[in-house]
C-alpha cells in the first residue's frame, strides 16, 4: 500500500497510502495494437490488430491519422516504443499531465512469468503521517485476518482482478474491480483501481503497459503449481489493455510514494480493450458482472461493515491468491484539509492496493464505496477514500469519453 502500493520487481520499504482532495483530471489513453515484442524480444507474435487499430490491405497495421498526430506531438515512435523505448523514464520525457496518457498495446508482453513476478510498489505511512488529534481519526482498529476467497474466483468474486503496469522500478501490480458503465448498461469495459496504480503523482507521470487481468489465477493454484502454468491458467478471461484512464487532479498534484498526501483522492478509472479480441464481448459480459459505484458513500456511523478485496503480495502472502477482509470501518484523517477516509482492520499487505471496498446499501445490494489506498508499514489495517463528487467526476469523464464506441 503506500505502504500498499503497486508492486515492482525491485522491492522497497512500504508505507501508508494516500488520497487528496480537488477536482478530477482526465487521462485519455490512445491504445494501439502492435506486432508484439515480449520480454524475450521475439517479434514473431500475432500481428493482428485489436479493435483500436485497423489493418490495411497488405496486412500491416494502419494507425488512425489523429492517433499518429497525437503520438508525434509526444515524440513517440511506435517501432522504437515496442522495441524498448518505453523503458526510458527520464523526467523530461515522462508524460504526466491529465491528457497525456499513452498506452500502446504490446501483444504478449504480459506473459505468465512477467505477471507472477510483478510486485506491489510499496507505499506506507508511519504514525507521524496521521493526524490523530482532530476528532476525526478513530482508535486504530484491531487486525482482521484476511480470508482466502474460495475458487473459482469467476463465481465467487467475478468483478475482481489484477492491474499490471510498468514503472521506473520494474513490473508492478495492483488490484482492481470491474464496475458498471452508465453509457453501456450490461456491457461495461470500466475498471476501478487506485490513483497510485496508474500515476506516480507529484514526482512523476503515467505508468506504462497498463493491463487488467480479471479473475487472475481463477482456480486459486499455489505459487508452486503456477511455475509452469500457461497463460490460460493465469489469465483465463484474457488480458485487457487500458485504452483510457483518469485519476484525480489532486492525486497528480499531491500524490507521493509514501505518506498520506493525496490519499483522500487516490482513485482511478481505466477503460480497457482485449489484447486478442473477444468476439465483440465486453469485459462485463466476459466476467459475468460488474459492481455499481456509490458516490454518496455513507458516513462511518451508518456503515455496519465493509468488505475489502485484493491480491496481497508482500509477506506472508505471495500475490497469487485473492483475499478479503470484512470489518466495521472507522475514520482516518491524514490532513486537516482533506476528506476523512474509511479505515478497517485487515492483515492484507502490498499488492492489495486499488482493490474494491464493498458495502451493502439500504436496498441490501452491494456497491463499491472505496478502494485500498494506504496502510501502515507493519500492516494490520487499511484505509481508503470515501467516494464523493470528485470520484464521480473521474468516473463520468471516462464513461462519457467512450459513450459512442
CSV table of C-alpha atoms in Angstrom, one decimal:
chain,number,residue,atom,x,y,z
A,1,UNK,CA,0.0,0.0,0.0
A,2,UNK,CA,1.5,3.1,0.1
A,3,UNK,CA,2.5,1.0,2.4
A,4,UNK,CA,0.1,-0.6,0.0
A,5,UNK,CA,1.0,0.5,-3.4
A,6,UNK,CA,1.5,-1.2,-6.7
A,7,UNK,CA,4.3,-3.8,-6.7
A,8,UNK,CA,7.5,-3.9,-8.5
A,9,UNK,CA,10.3,-6.4,-9.1
A,10,UNK,CA,12.7,-4.3,-7.1
A,11,UNK,CA,11.1,-4.1,-3.7
A,12,UNK,CA,11.4,-1.2,-1.3
A,13,UNK,CA,10.1,-0.3,2.1
A,14,UNK,CA,6.4,0.0,2.4
A,15,UNK,CA,4.5,2.9,3.9
A,16,UNK,CA,0.9,4.3,4.2
A,17,UNK,CA,-1.4,5.3,1.4
A,18,UNK,CA,-2.8,8.4,0.2
A,19,UNK,CA,-5.7,10.4,-1.0
A,20,UNK,CA,-6.0,14.0,-1.9
A,21,UNK,CA,-8.8,16.5,-2.5
A,22,UNK,CA,-9.5,18.6,-5.5
A,23,UNK,CA,-11.0,18.5,-9.0
A,24,UNK,CA,-10.8,15.4,-11.1
A,25,UNK,CA,-8.4,15.2,-14.1
A,26,UNK,CA,-9.0,13.0,-17.1
A,27,UNK,CA,-6.3,11.0,-18.7
A,28,UNK,CA,-7.3,9.6,-22.0
A,29,UNK,CA,-5.3,6.7,-23.4
A,30,UNK,CA,-4.6,6.1,-27.0
A,31,UNK,CA,-4.4,2.4,-27.5
A,32,UNK,CA,-2.9,0.6,-30.4
A,33,UNK,CA,-2.3,-3.0,-31.3
A,34,UNK,CA,1.2,-3.6,-32.5
A,35,UNK,CA,3.1,-6.6,-33.7
A,36,UNK,CA,4.4,-7.6,-30.3
A,37,UNK,CA,7.7,-8.0,-28.7
A,38,UNK,CA,7.6,-9.7,-25.4
A,39,UNK,CA,10.4,-9.6,-22.8
A,40,UNK,CA,12.5,-12.0,-24.9
A,41,UNK,CA,12.4,-9.7,-27.9
A,42,UNK,CA,10.5,-12.2,-30.1
A,43,UNK,CA,8.9,-10.4,-33.0
A,44,UNK,CA,7.1,-13.4,-34.2
A,45,UNK,CA,3.9,-12.7,-32.2
A,46,UNK,CA,0.5,-12.4,-33.7
A,47,UNK,CA,0.4,-9.2,-35.6
A,48,UNK,CA,-3.4,-8.9,-36.0
A,49,UNK,CA,-4.7,-5.5,-34.8
A,50,UNK,CA,-7.2,-5.1,-32.0
A,51,UNK,CA,-10.3,-3.0,-32.4
A,52,UNK,CA,-8.2,0.0,-31.8
A,53,UNK,CA,-6.2,-0.3,-35.0
A,54,UNK,CA,-7.2,-1.2,-38.5
A,55,UNK,CA,-5.4,-3.5,-40.9
A,56,UNK,CA,-4.5,-2.2,-44.3
A,57,UNK,CA,-4.9,-4.4,-47.4
A,58,UNK,CA,-1.3,-5.6,-47.1
A,59,UNK,CA,-1.9,-6.9,-43.6
A,60,UNK,CA,0.0,-4.2,-41.9
A,61,UNK,CA,-1.5,-2.2,-39.1
A,62,UNK,CA,-2.9,1.1,-40.1
A,63,UNK,CA,-2.7,3.7,-37.3
A,64,UNK,CA,-5.5,6.3,-37.4
A,65,UNK,CA,-4.2,9.7,-38.5
A,66,UNK,CA,-5.4,11.5,-35.4
A,67,UNK,CA,-3.6,9.0,-33.2
A,68,UNK,CA,-0.4,9.3,-35.3
A,69,UNK,CA,-0.5,13.1,-34.8
A,70,UNK,CA,-1.1,12.6,-31.0
A,71,UNK,CA,1.9,10.3,-30.7
A,72,UNK,CA,4.0,12.6,-32.8
A,73,UNK,CA,3.2,15.5,-30.5
A,74,UNK,CA,4.6,13.4,-27.6
A,75,UNK,CA,7.7,12.4,-29.6
A,76,UNK,CA,6.7,8.7,-29.6
A,77,UNK,CA,7.9,6.5,-32.4
A,78,UNK,CA,5.8,3.3,-32.3
A,79,UNK,CA,8.5,1.0,-33.6
A,80,UNK,CA,11.0,2.3,-31.1
A,81,UNK,CA,8.4,2.2,-28.3
A,82,UNK,CA,7.5,-1.5,-28.8
A,83,UNK,CA,11.2,-2.4,-29.1
A,84,UNK,CA,12.0,-1.0,-25.7
A,85,UNK,CA,11.8,2.8,-25.8
A,86,UNK,CA,9.0,2.7,-23.2
A,87,UNK,CA,11.8,1.9,-20.7
A,88,UNK,CA,13.0,5.5,-20.9
A,89,UNK,CA,11.8,7.1,-17.7
A,90,UNK,CA,13.7,10.4,-18.0
A,91,UNK,CA,11.8,13.1,-16.2
A,92,UNK,CA,11.6,15.3,-19.2
A,93,UNK,CA,10.1,12.5,-21.3
A,94,UNK,CA,7.8,11.1,-18.7
A,95,UNK,CA,4.2,12.2,-19.6
A,96,UNK,CA,2.4,13.3,-16.5
A,97,UNK,CA,-0.5,15.7,-17.4
A,98,UNK,CA,-4.1,14.6,-17.3
A,99,UNK,CA,-4.5,14.2,-21.0
A,100,UNK,CA,-1.0,12.7,-21.7
A,101,UNK,CA,-1.8,9.0,-21.1
A,102,UNK,CA,-0.5,6.9,-24.0
A,103,UNK,CA,-0.6,3.1,-23.7
A,104,UNK,CA,0.2,1.3,-26.9
A,105,UNK,CA,-0.7,-2.4,-26.8
A,106,UNK,CA,2.3,-4.7,-26.9
A,107,UNK,CA,0.9,-8.2,-27.5
A,108,UNK,CA,2.4,-10.9,-25.4
A,109,UNK,CA,4.2,-8.5,-23.1
A,110,UNK,CA,2.3,-9.7,-20.0
A,111,UNK,CA,3.2,-13.4,-20.2
A,112,UNK,CA,2.7,-15.7,-17.1
A,113,UNK,CA,6.3,-15.3,-15.9
A,114,UNK,CA,6.1,-11.5,-16.0
A,115,UNK,CA,2.7,-11.5,-14.2
A,116,UNK,CA,3.9,-13.9,-11.5
A,117,UNK,CA,6.9,-11.7,-10.7
A,118,UNK,CA,5.2,-8.3,-10.6
A,119,UNK,CA,5.3,-6.7,-7.1
A,120,UNK,CA,3.3,-4.0,-5.3
A,121,UNK,CA,5.0,-0.6,-5.3
A,122,UNK,CA,5.5,-0.2,-1.6
A,123,UNK,CA,3.8,2.9,-0.2
A,124,UNK,CA,3.3,3.2,3.5
A,125,UNK,CA,2.7,5.7,6.3
A,126,UNK,CA,4.1,5.9,9.7
A,127,UNK,CA,2.3,7.4,12.8
A,128,UNK,CA,3.7,10.8,12.0
A,129,UNK,CA,1.6,11.0,8.9
A,130,UNK,CA,-1.7,10.6,10.8
A,131,UNK,CA,-3.4,13.5,12.5
A,132,UNK,CA,-4.8,11.7,15.5
A,133,UNK,CA,-6.0,14.8,17.5
A,134,UNK,CA,-8.5,16.3,15.1
A,135,UNK,CA,-11.5,14.4,16.4
A,136,UNK,CA,-11.9,12.6,13.0
A,137,UNK,CA,-9.4,9.8,13.5
A,138,UNK,CA,-10.8,6.9,15.5
A,139,UNK,CA,-8.6,4.5,17.5
A,140,UNK,CA,-6.5,2.1,15.5
A,141,UNK,CA,-8.7,-1.0,14.6
A,142,UNK,CA,-7.7,-4.5,15.7
A,143,UNK,CA,-6.2,-6.5,12.8
A,144,UNK,CA,-8.7,-8.7,11.0
A,145,UNK,CA,-7.2,-11.8,9.4
A,146,UNK,CA,-7.6,-11.8,5.7
A,147,UNK,CA,-9.6,-14.8,4.4
A,148,UNK,CA,-8.8,-16.6,1.2
A,149,UNK,CA,-11.6,-16.4,-1.4
A,150,UNK,CA,-12.8,-19.8,-2.5
A,151,UNK,CA,-12.2,-20.8,-6.1
A,152,UNK,CA,-13.3,-20.4,-8.7
A,153,UNK,CA,-13.0,-16.6,-8.4
A,154,UNK,CA,-15.1,-16.2,-11.5
A,155,UNK,CA,-18.0,-17.5,-9.5
A,156,UNK,CA,-17.3,-16.1,-6.0
A,157,UNK,CA,-15.7,-12.7,-6.9
A,158,UNK,CA,-16.3,-12.1,-10.6
A,159,UNK,CA,-15.6,-8.4,-10.5
A,160,UNK,CA,-12.1,-8.7,-9.0
A,161,UNK,CA,-8.8,-8.9,-10.8
A,162,UNK,CA,-5.2,-7.6,-11.1
A,163,UNK,CA,-3.9,-4.4,-12.7
A,164,UNK,CA,-0.4,-4.8,-14.2
A,165,UNK,CA,1.9,-2.0,-15.3
A,166,UNK,CA,5.5,-0.9,-15.6
A,167,UNK,CA,7.2,1.9,-13.6
A,168,UNK,CA,10.8,3.0,-13.3
A,169,UNK,CA,11.2,0.4,-10.5
A,170,UNK,CA,10.1,-2.5,-12.7
A,171,UNK,CA,7.0,-4.7,-13.2
A,172,UNK,CA,4.2,-3.7,-10.9
A,173,UNK,CA,0.8,-4.9,-9.8
A,174,UNK,CA,-2.3,-3.7,-8.0
A,175,UNK,CA,-5.8,-5.0,-7.6
A,176,UNK,CA,-8.9,-3.7,-9.5
A,177,UNK,CA,-12.7,-4.1,-9.8
A,178,UNK,CA,-15.0,-4.2,-12.8
A,179,UNK,CA,-17.6,-1.5,-12.4
A,180,UNK,CA,-20.8,-0.7,-14.3
A,181,UNK,CA,-20.8,1.9,-17.1
A,182,UNK,CA,-23.9,4.0,-17.4
A,183,UNK,CA,-23.1,4.6,-21.1
A,184,UNK,CA,-23.1,0.8,-21.8
A,185,UNK,CA,-25.5,-1.0,-19.4
A,186,UNK,CA,-24.6,-4.6,-19.1
A,187,UNK,CA,-21.6,-4.1,-21.3
A,188,UNK,CA,-19.0,-2.2,-19.3
A,189,UNK,CA,-15.3,-2.1,-20.0
A,190,UNK,CA,-14.5,0.0,-16.9
A,191,UNK,CA,-12.1,-1.0,-14.1
A,192,UNK,CA,-11.8,0.9,-10.8
A,193,UNK,CA,-8.4,1.0,-9.0
A,194,UNK,CA,-6.2,3.4,-7.0
A,195,UNK,CA,-4.7,6.6,-8.5
A,196,UNK,CA,-1.2,5.4,-7.4
A,197,UNK,CA,-1.7,2.4,-9.6
A,198,UNK,CA,-1.9,4.5,-12.7
A,199,UNK,CA,0.1,7.6,-12.0
A,200,UNK,CA,3.2,8.4,-9.8
A,201,UNK,CA,1.7,11.6,-8.5
A,202,UNK,CA,3.6,14.8,-7.8
A,203,UNK,CA,7.1,13.4,-8.6
A,204,UNK,CA,6.3,11.5,-11.8
A,205,UNK,CA,3.8,10.7,-14.5
A,206,UNK,CA,1.6,8.0,-16.0
A,207,UNK,CA,2.7,4.4,-15.7
A,208,UNK,CA,3.0,2.3,-18.9
A,209,UNK,CA,1.9,-1.0,-20.4
A,210,UNK,CA,-1.2,-1.0,-18.2
A,211,UNK,CA,-3.4,-4.0,-18.4
A,212,UNK,CA,-6.2,-5.7,-16.3
A,213,UNK,CA,-6.5,-9.5,-15.8
A,214,UNK,CA,-9.9,-10.5,-14.4
A,215,UNK,CA,-10.1,-13.5,-12.1
A,216,UNK,CA,-6.3,-13.8,-12.1
A,217,UNK,CA,-5.4,-17.4,-11.1
A,218,UNK,CA,-9.1,-18.3,-11.2
A,219,UNK,CA,-8.5,-21.8,-9.8
A,220,UNK,CA,-6.5,-20.5,-6.8
A,221,UNK,CA,-3.4,-22.5,-7.5
A,222,UNK,CA,-0.4,-22.2,-5.3
A,223,UNK,CA,2.8,-20.3,-6.4
A,224,UNK,CA,4.5,-23.7,-6.9
A,225,UNK,CA,1.7,-25.0,-9.1
A,226,UNK,CA,1.8,-21.9,-11.2
A,227,UNK,CA,5.6,-22.1,-12.0
A,228,UNK,CA,4.9,-23.9,-15.3
A,229,UNK,CA,1.3,-22.7,-15.8
A,230,UNK,CA,0.2,-21.4,-19.2
A,231,UNK,CA,-1.4,-18.1,-19.8
A,232,UNK,CA,-4.9,-19.7,-20.0
A,233,UNK,CA,-4.5,-20.8,-16.4
A,234,UNK,CA,-3.3,-17.5,-15.0
A,235,UNK,CA,-5.4,-15.3,-17.2
A,236,UNK,CA,-8.4,-17.5,-18.2
A,237,UNK,CA,-10.5,-14.5,-19.2
A,238,UNK,CA,-7.8,-12.7,-21.1
A,239,UNK,CA,-5.5,-9.7,-20.8
A,240,UNK,CA,-7.3,-6.4,-21.2
A,241,UNK,CA,-5.2,-3.3,-22.0
A,242,UNK,CA,-6.0,0.2,-20.9
A,243,UNK,CA,-7.0,2.4,-23.7
A,244,UNK,CA,-8.3,5.2,-21.5
A,245,UNK,CA,-7.6,6.3,-17.9
A,246,UNK,CA,-8.3,9.0,-15.4
A,247,UNK,CA,-7.3,9.9,-11.9
A,248,UNK,CA,-8.0,13.0,-9.8
A,249,UNK,CA,-6.1,16.2,-10.3
A,250,UNK,CA,-5.4,16.2,-6.6
A,251,UNK,CA,-3.5,12.9,-6.9
A,252,UNK,CA,-1.5,14.2,-9.9
A,253,UNK,CA,-0.6,17.4,-8.0
A,254,UNK,CA,0.0,16.0,-4.5
A,255,UNK,CA,0.4,12.2,-4.7
A,256,UNK,CA,3.7,10.6,-3.5
A,257,UNK,CA,5.3,7.2,-2.8
A,258,UNK,CA,5.0,7.4,0.9
A,259,UNK,CA,2.9,9.2,3.4
A,260,UNK,CA,-0.7,10.2,3.3
A,261,UNK,CA,-0.6,13.1,0.9
A,262,UNK,CA,-3.3,12.8,-1.8
A,263,UNK,CA,-4.7,9.6,-0.2
A,264,UNK,CA,-8.2,11.0,0.1
A,265,UNK,CA,-8.3,11.3,-3.7
A,266,UNK,CA,-6.3,8.1,-4.5
A,267,UNK,CA,-8.7,6.5,-7.1
A,268,UNK,CA,-8.7,6.0,-10.8
A,269,UNK,CA,-10.9,4.5,-13.6
A,270,UNK,CA,-9.5,2.8,-16.6
A,271,UNK,CA,-11.2,1.8,-19.8
A,272,UNK,CA,-10.0,-1.5,-21.3
A,273,UNK,CA,-9.9,-3.4,-24.6
A,274,UNK,CA,-9.0,-7.1,-25.1
A,275,UNK,CA,-5.5,-7.9,-26.2
A,276,UNK,CA,-6.6,-10.7,-28.5
A,277,UNK,CA,-10.1,-9.6,-29.4
A,278,UNK,CA,-13.1,-11.1,-27.6
A,279,UNK,CA,-15.8,-11.8,-30.2
A,280,UNK,CA,-17.3,-8.4,-29.5
A,281,UNK,CA,-18.0,-9.2,-25.8
A,282,UNK,CA,-17.4,-6.5,-23.2
A,283,UNK,CA,-15.4,-7.1,-20.0
A,284,UNK,CA,-18.6,-7.2,-18.0
A,285,UNK,CA,-20.1,-9.8,-20.3
A,286,UNK,CA,-16.9,-11.8,-20.2
A,287,UNK,CA,-16.7,-12.0,-16.4
A,288,UNK,CA,-20.4,-12.2,-15.8
A,289,UNK,CA,-20.9,-9.0,-13.8
A,290,UNK,CA,-19.9,-5.5,-12.7
A,291,UNK,CA,-20.4,-3.6,-9.5
A,292,UNK,CA,-22.3,-0.3,-9.2
A,293,UNK,CA,-20.4,2.6,-7.6
A,294,UNK,CA,-21.9,4.7,-4.7
A,295,UNK,CA,-20.8,8.3,-5.0
A,296,UNK,CA,-22.8,9.2,-1.9
A,297,UNK,CA,-20.9,6.9,0.3
A,298,UNK,CA,-22.4,6.7,3.7
A,299,UNK,CA,-20.8,8.2,6.8
A,300,UNK,CA,-19.0,5.8,9.1
A,301,UNK,CA,-21.7,5.6,11.8
A,302,UNK,CA,-24.2,4.4,9.1
A,303,UNK,CA,-22.0,1.5,7.9
A,304,UNK,CA,-22.2,-1.8,9.7
A,305,UNK,CA,-19.4,-3.4,7.7
A,306,UNK,CA,-17.3,-3.1,4.6
A,307,UNK,CA,-15.6,-5.9,2.6
A,308,UNK,CA,-12.2,-5.2,1.0
A,309,UNK,CA,-10.8,-7.5,-1.7
A,310,UNK,CA,-7.3,-7.8,-3.1
A,311,UNK,CA,-4.3,-9.8,-4.1
A,312,UNK,CA,-1.8,-9.1,-1.3
A,313,UNK,CA,1.8,-9.7,-2.5
A,314,UNK,CA,4.1,-8.7,0.4
A,315,UNK,CA,4.9,-11.4,3.0
A,316,UNK,CA,3.4,-13.5,4.3
A,317,UNK,CA,1.4,-13.5,1.0
A,318,UNK,CA,2.8,-14.1,-2.5
A,319,UNK,CA,0.4,-12.2,-4.7
A,320,UNK,CA,-1.2,-15.3,-6.4
A,321,UNK,CA,-4.4,-15.6,-4.3
A,322,UNK,CA,-7.4,-13.4,-3.8
A,323,UNK,CA,-8.2,-12.4,-0.2
A,324,UNK,CA,-10.9,-10.4,1.6
A,325,UNK,CA,-11.3,-8.6,4.9
A,326,UNK,CA,-14.6,-7.7,6.5
A,327,UNK,CA,-14.8,-5.1,9.3
A,328,UNK,CA,-16.8,-2.2,10.6
A,329,UNK,CA,-15.0,0.9,9.4
A,330,UNK,CA,-13.6,3.8,11.5
A,331,UNK,CA,-12.4,7.2,10.4
A,332,UNK,CA,-8.9,8.2,9.5
A,333,UNK,CA,-7.7,11.8,8.8
A,334,UNK,CA,-4.3,12.3,7.2
A,335,UNK,CA,-4.7,16.0,6.6
A,336,UNK,CA,-7.0,18.7,8.1
A,337,UNK,CA,-7.8,19.9,4.6
A,338,UNK,CA,-8.7,16.6,3.1
A,339,UNK,CA,-11.8,14.4,3.4
A,340,UNK,CA,-11.8,11.8,6.2
A,341,UNK,CA,-11.1,8.3,4.9
A,342,UNK,CA,-12.6,4.9,5.8
A,343,UNK,CA,-10.3,2.6,7.8
A,344,UNK,CA,-10.7,-1.1,8.6
A,345,UNK,CA,-8.7,-3.7,10.4
A,346,UNK,CA,-7.1,-6.1,7.8
A,347,UNK,CA,-3.9,-8.1,7.5
A,348,UNK,CA,-3.6,-7.8,3.7
A,349,UNK,CA,-0.3,-6.3,2.6
A,350,UNK,CA,1.1,-4.5,-0.5
A,351,UNK,CA,-0.5,-5.8,-3.7
A,352,UNK,CA,-4.0,-5.2,-2.4
A,353,UNK,CA,-3.7,-1.5,-3.4
A,354,UNK,CA,-6.6,-0.5,-5.6
A,355,UNK,CA,-8.8,-3.4,-4.5
A,356,UNK,CA,-12.5,-2.7,-4.1
A,357,UNK,CA,-14.3,-1.9,-0.9
A,358,UNK,CA,-18.0,-3.1,-1.0
A,359,UNK,CA,-20.9,-2.1,1.3
A,360,UNK,CA,-24.4,-3.3,1.1
A,361,UNK,CA,-26.7,-0.3,0.9
A,362,UNK,CA,-30.1,0.3,2.3
A,363,UNK,CA,-31.5,-1.9,-0.5
A,364,UNK,CA,-29.2,-4.7,0.5
A,365,UNK,CA,-27.4,-4.7,-2.8
A,366,UNK,CA,-23.5,-4.5,-2.8
A,367,UNK,CA,-21.9,-1.3,-4.2
A,368,UNK,CA,-18.4,0.0,-4.4
A,369,UNK,CA,-17.7,2.7,-1.9
A,370,UNK,CA,-13.9,2.9,-1.7
A,371,UNK,CA,-10.7,1.3,-2.7
A,372,UNK,CA,-7.5,0.3,-0.8
A,373,UNK,CA,-5.1,3.3,-0.7
A,374,UNK,CA,-2.8,3.2,2.3
A,375,UNK,CA,-1.8,1.0,5.2
A,376,UNK,CA,0.9,1.1,7.9
A,377,UNK,CA,4.4,-0.2,7.1
A,378,UNK,CA,3.7,-3.1,9.6
A,379,UNK,CA,0.3,-3.9,8.2
A,380,UNK,CA,-2.8,-4.5,10.4
A,381,UNK,CA,-5.2,-2.0,8.9
A,382,UNK,CA,-6.1,-0.5,5.5
A,383,UNK,CA,-7.6,2.9,4.6
A,384,UNK,CA,-9.5,4.1,1.5
A,385,UNK,CA,-11.1,7.3,0.2
A,386,UNK,CA,-14.7,7.8,0.6
A,387,UNK,CA,-16.2,8.4,-2.8
A,388,UNK,CA,-17.9,11.8,-3.5
A,389,UNK,CA,-18.2,14.4,-6.2
A,390,UNK,CA,-14.5,14.3,-7.3
A,391,UNK,CA,-14.6,10.5,-7.7
A,392,UNK,CA,-17.9,10.8,-9.6
A,393,UNK,CA,-16.2,13.3,-12.0
A,394,UNK,CA,-13.4,10.9,-12.7
A,395,UNK,CA,-15.8,8.1,-13.4
A,396,UNK,CA,-18.2,10.1,-15.6
A,397,UNK,CA,-15.3,11.5,-17.7
A,398,UNK,CA,-14.1,8.1,-18.7
A,399,UNK,CA,-17.6,6.8,-19.3
A,400,UNK,CA,-18.6,9.8,-21.5
A,401,UNK,CA,-15.3,9.6,-23.5
A,402,UNK,CA,-16.2,6.1,-24.7
A,403,UNK,CA,-20.0,6.5,-24.8
A,404,UNK,CA,-20.3,6.5,-28.5
A,405,UNK,CA,-18.0,3.4,-29.0
